[in-house]
Short mmCIF file of C-alpha atoms in Angstrom, two decimals:
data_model
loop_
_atom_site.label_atom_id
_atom_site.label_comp_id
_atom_site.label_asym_id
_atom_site.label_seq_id
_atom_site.Cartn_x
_atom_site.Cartn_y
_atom_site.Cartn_z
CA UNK A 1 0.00 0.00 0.00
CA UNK A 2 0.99 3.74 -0.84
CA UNK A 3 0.73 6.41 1.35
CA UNK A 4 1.30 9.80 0.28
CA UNK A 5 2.46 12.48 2.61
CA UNK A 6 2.41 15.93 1.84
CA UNK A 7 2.70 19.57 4.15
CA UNK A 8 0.83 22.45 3.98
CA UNK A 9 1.55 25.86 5.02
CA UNK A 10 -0.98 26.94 8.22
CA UNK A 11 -1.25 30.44 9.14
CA UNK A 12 0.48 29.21 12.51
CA UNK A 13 2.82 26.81 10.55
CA UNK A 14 3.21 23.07 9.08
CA UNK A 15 0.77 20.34 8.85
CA UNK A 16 1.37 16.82 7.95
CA UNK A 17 -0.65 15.27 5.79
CA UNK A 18 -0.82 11.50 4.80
CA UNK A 19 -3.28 9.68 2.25
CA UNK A 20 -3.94 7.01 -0.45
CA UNK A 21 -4.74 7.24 -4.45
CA UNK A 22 -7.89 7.26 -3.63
CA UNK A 23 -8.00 10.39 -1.47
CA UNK A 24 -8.94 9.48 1.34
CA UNK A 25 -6.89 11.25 4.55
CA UNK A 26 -5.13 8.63 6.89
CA UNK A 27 -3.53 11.56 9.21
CA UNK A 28 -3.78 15.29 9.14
CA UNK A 29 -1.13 16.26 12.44
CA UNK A 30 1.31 18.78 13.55
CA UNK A 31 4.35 16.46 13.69
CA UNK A 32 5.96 14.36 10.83
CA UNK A 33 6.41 10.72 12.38
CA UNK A 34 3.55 8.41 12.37
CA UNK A 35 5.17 5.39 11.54
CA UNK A 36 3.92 3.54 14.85
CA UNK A 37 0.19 4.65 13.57
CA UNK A 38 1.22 2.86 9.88
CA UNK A 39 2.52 0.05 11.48
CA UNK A 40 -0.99 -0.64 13.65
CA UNK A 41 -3.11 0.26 11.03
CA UNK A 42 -1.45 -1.80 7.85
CA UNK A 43 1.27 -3.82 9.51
CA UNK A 44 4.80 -3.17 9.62
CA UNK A 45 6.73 -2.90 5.90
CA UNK A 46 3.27 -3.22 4.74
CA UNK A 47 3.05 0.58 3.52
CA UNK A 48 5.67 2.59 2.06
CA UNK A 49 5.32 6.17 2.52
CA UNK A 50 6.23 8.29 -0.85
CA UNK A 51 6.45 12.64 -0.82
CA UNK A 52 4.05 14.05 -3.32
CA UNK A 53 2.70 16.90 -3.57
CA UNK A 54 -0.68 18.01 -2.13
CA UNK A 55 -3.39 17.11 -4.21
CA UNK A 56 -5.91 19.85 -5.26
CA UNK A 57 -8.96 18.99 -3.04
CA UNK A 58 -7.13 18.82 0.13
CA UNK A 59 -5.62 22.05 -0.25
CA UNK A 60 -9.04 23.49 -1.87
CA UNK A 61 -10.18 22.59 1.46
CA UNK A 62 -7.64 23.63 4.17
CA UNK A 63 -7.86 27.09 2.01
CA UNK A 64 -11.80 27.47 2.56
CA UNK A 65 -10.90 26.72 6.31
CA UNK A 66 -8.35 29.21 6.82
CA UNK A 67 -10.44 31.46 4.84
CA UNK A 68 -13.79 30.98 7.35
CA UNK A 69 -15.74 28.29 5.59
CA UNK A 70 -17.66 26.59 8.09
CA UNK A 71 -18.35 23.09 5.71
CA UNK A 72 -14.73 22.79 4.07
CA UNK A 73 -13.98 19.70 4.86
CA UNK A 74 -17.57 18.03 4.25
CA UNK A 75 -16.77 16.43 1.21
CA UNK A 76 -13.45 14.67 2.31
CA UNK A 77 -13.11 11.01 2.92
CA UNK A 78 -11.53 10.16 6.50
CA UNK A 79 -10.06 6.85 7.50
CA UNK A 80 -9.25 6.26 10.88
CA UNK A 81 -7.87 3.49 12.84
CA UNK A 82 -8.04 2.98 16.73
CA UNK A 83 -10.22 0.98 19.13
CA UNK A 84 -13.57 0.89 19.00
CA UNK A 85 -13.80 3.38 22.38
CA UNK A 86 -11.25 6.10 20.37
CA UNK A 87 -13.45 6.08 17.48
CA UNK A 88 -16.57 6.74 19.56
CA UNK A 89 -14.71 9.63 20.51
CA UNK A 90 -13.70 10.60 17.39
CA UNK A 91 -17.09 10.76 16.17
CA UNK A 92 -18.60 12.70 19.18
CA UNK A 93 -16.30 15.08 17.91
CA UNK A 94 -17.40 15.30 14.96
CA UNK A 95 -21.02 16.48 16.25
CA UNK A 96 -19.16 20.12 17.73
CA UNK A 97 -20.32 22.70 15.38
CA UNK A 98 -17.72 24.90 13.94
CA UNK A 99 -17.11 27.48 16.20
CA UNK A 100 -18.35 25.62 19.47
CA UNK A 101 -16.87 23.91 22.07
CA UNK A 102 -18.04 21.25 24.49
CA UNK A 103 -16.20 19.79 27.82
CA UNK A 104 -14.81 15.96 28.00
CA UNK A 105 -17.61 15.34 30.23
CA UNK A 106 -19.72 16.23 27.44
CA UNK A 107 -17.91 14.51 24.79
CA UNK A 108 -17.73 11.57 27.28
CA UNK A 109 -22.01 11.19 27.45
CA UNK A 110 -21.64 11.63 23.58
CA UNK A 111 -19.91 8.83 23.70
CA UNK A 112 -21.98 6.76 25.63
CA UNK A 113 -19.82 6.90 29.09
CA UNK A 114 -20.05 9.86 31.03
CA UNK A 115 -17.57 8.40 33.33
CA UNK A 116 -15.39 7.91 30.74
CA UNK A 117 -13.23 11.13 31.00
CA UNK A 118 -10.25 10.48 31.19
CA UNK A 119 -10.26 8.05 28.67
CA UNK A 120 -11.64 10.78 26.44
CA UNK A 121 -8.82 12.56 26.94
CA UNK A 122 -6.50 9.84 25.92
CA UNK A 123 -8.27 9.21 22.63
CA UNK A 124 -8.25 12.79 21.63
CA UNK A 125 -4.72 12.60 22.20
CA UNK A 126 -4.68 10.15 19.23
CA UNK A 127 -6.84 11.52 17.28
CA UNK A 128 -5.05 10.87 13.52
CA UNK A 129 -6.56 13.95 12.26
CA UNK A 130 -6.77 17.07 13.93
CA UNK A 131 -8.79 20.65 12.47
CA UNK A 132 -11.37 17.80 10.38
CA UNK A 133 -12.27 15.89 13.56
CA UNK A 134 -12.13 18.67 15.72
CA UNK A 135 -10.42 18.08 18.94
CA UNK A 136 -9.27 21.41 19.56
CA UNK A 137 -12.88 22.54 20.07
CA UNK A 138 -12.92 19.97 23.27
CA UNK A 139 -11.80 21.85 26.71
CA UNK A 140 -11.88 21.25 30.38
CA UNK A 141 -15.11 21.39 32.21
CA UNK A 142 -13.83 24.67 33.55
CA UNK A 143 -13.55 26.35 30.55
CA UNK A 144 -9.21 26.30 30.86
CA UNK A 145 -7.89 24.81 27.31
CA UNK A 146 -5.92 21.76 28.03
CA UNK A 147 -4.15 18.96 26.20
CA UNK A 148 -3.81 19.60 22.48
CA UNK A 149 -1.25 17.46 20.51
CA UNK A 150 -0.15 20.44 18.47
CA UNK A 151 0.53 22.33 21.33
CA UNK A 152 -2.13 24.88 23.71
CA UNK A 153 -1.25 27.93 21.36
CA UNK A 154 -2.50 26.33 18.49
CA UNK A 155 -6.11 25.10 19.83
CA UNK A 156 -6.14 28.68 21.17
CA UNK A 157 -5.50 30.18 17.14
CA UNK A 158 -7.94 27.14 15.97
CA UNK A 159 -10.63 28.20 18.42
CA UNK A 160 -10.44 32.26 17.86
CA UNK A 161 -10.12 31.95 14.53
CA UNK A 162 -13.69 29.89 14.26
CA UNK A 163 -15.24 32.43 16.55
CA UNK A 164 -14.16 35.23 14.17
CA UNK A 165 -16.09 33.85 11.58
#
């Protein structure tokens, strides 16, 4: 299997991003290395990852984003791979409107365990594709942002620029 990886240039810097012929996005992340990720999803030397450029709809898409559109990314095929209790998460995520923000509690009862917190938290943390499944628009139950694998000032830039919009 072929995985392409690509970067794009963020207002606040790089992203990574990895996906097939087909389009379909694998990982959209701040950091470069997600070997360990290939090697659970497909099995190790079972992928080979080439550089290609950014294809057209991806970067069509992070554009509108950057730009304020609230349904950029609604026509771009995901694949994710984690246990079945991280993709719960991921797709209570998915329900937080542009521009909002809910609490781990609350992404916890979307998920079907409100006690589940904590392990919320840790399944955000490997989220495979941040900005499209949205974890940066999940914060503490106090309102404080916490936790945000490309680092606290991004989620911050993430968050103000959706309310700007």
């Amino acid at each position: 299997m072929q995985i392409f990886k690509s970067e794009y240039s963020a207002p606040f810097g790089k992203i990574h991003l990895f996906y097939d012929a087909d389009d379909v996005v694998y990982v959209l992340g701040f950091g470069e290395d997600y070997k360990n990720y290939f090697d659970n999803a497909f099995g190790k030397n079972k992928y080979e990852i080439i550089a290609a450029p950014l294809i057209l709809m991806l970067k069509t898409a992070l554009d509108a984003y950057f730009k304020g559109a609230k349904n950029a990314f609604d026509n771009i095929k995901l694949k994710t791979f984690g246990t079945s209790f991280q993709q719960k998460a991921w797709d209570a995520m998915k329900t937080i409107s542009y521009g909002e923000t809910i609490s781990y509690q609350q992404e916890a009862k979307i998920a079907g365990n409100i006690k589940a917190v904590r392990a919320i938290g840790g399944a955000n943390n490997k989220n495979p594709i941040a900005i499209i499944i949205p974890c940066h628009r999940v914060i503490g139950k106090n309102g404080k942002m916490v936790g945000y694998g490309g680092g606290l000032p991004i989620k911050e830039w993430l968050l103000r620029h959706e309310k700007q919009q």
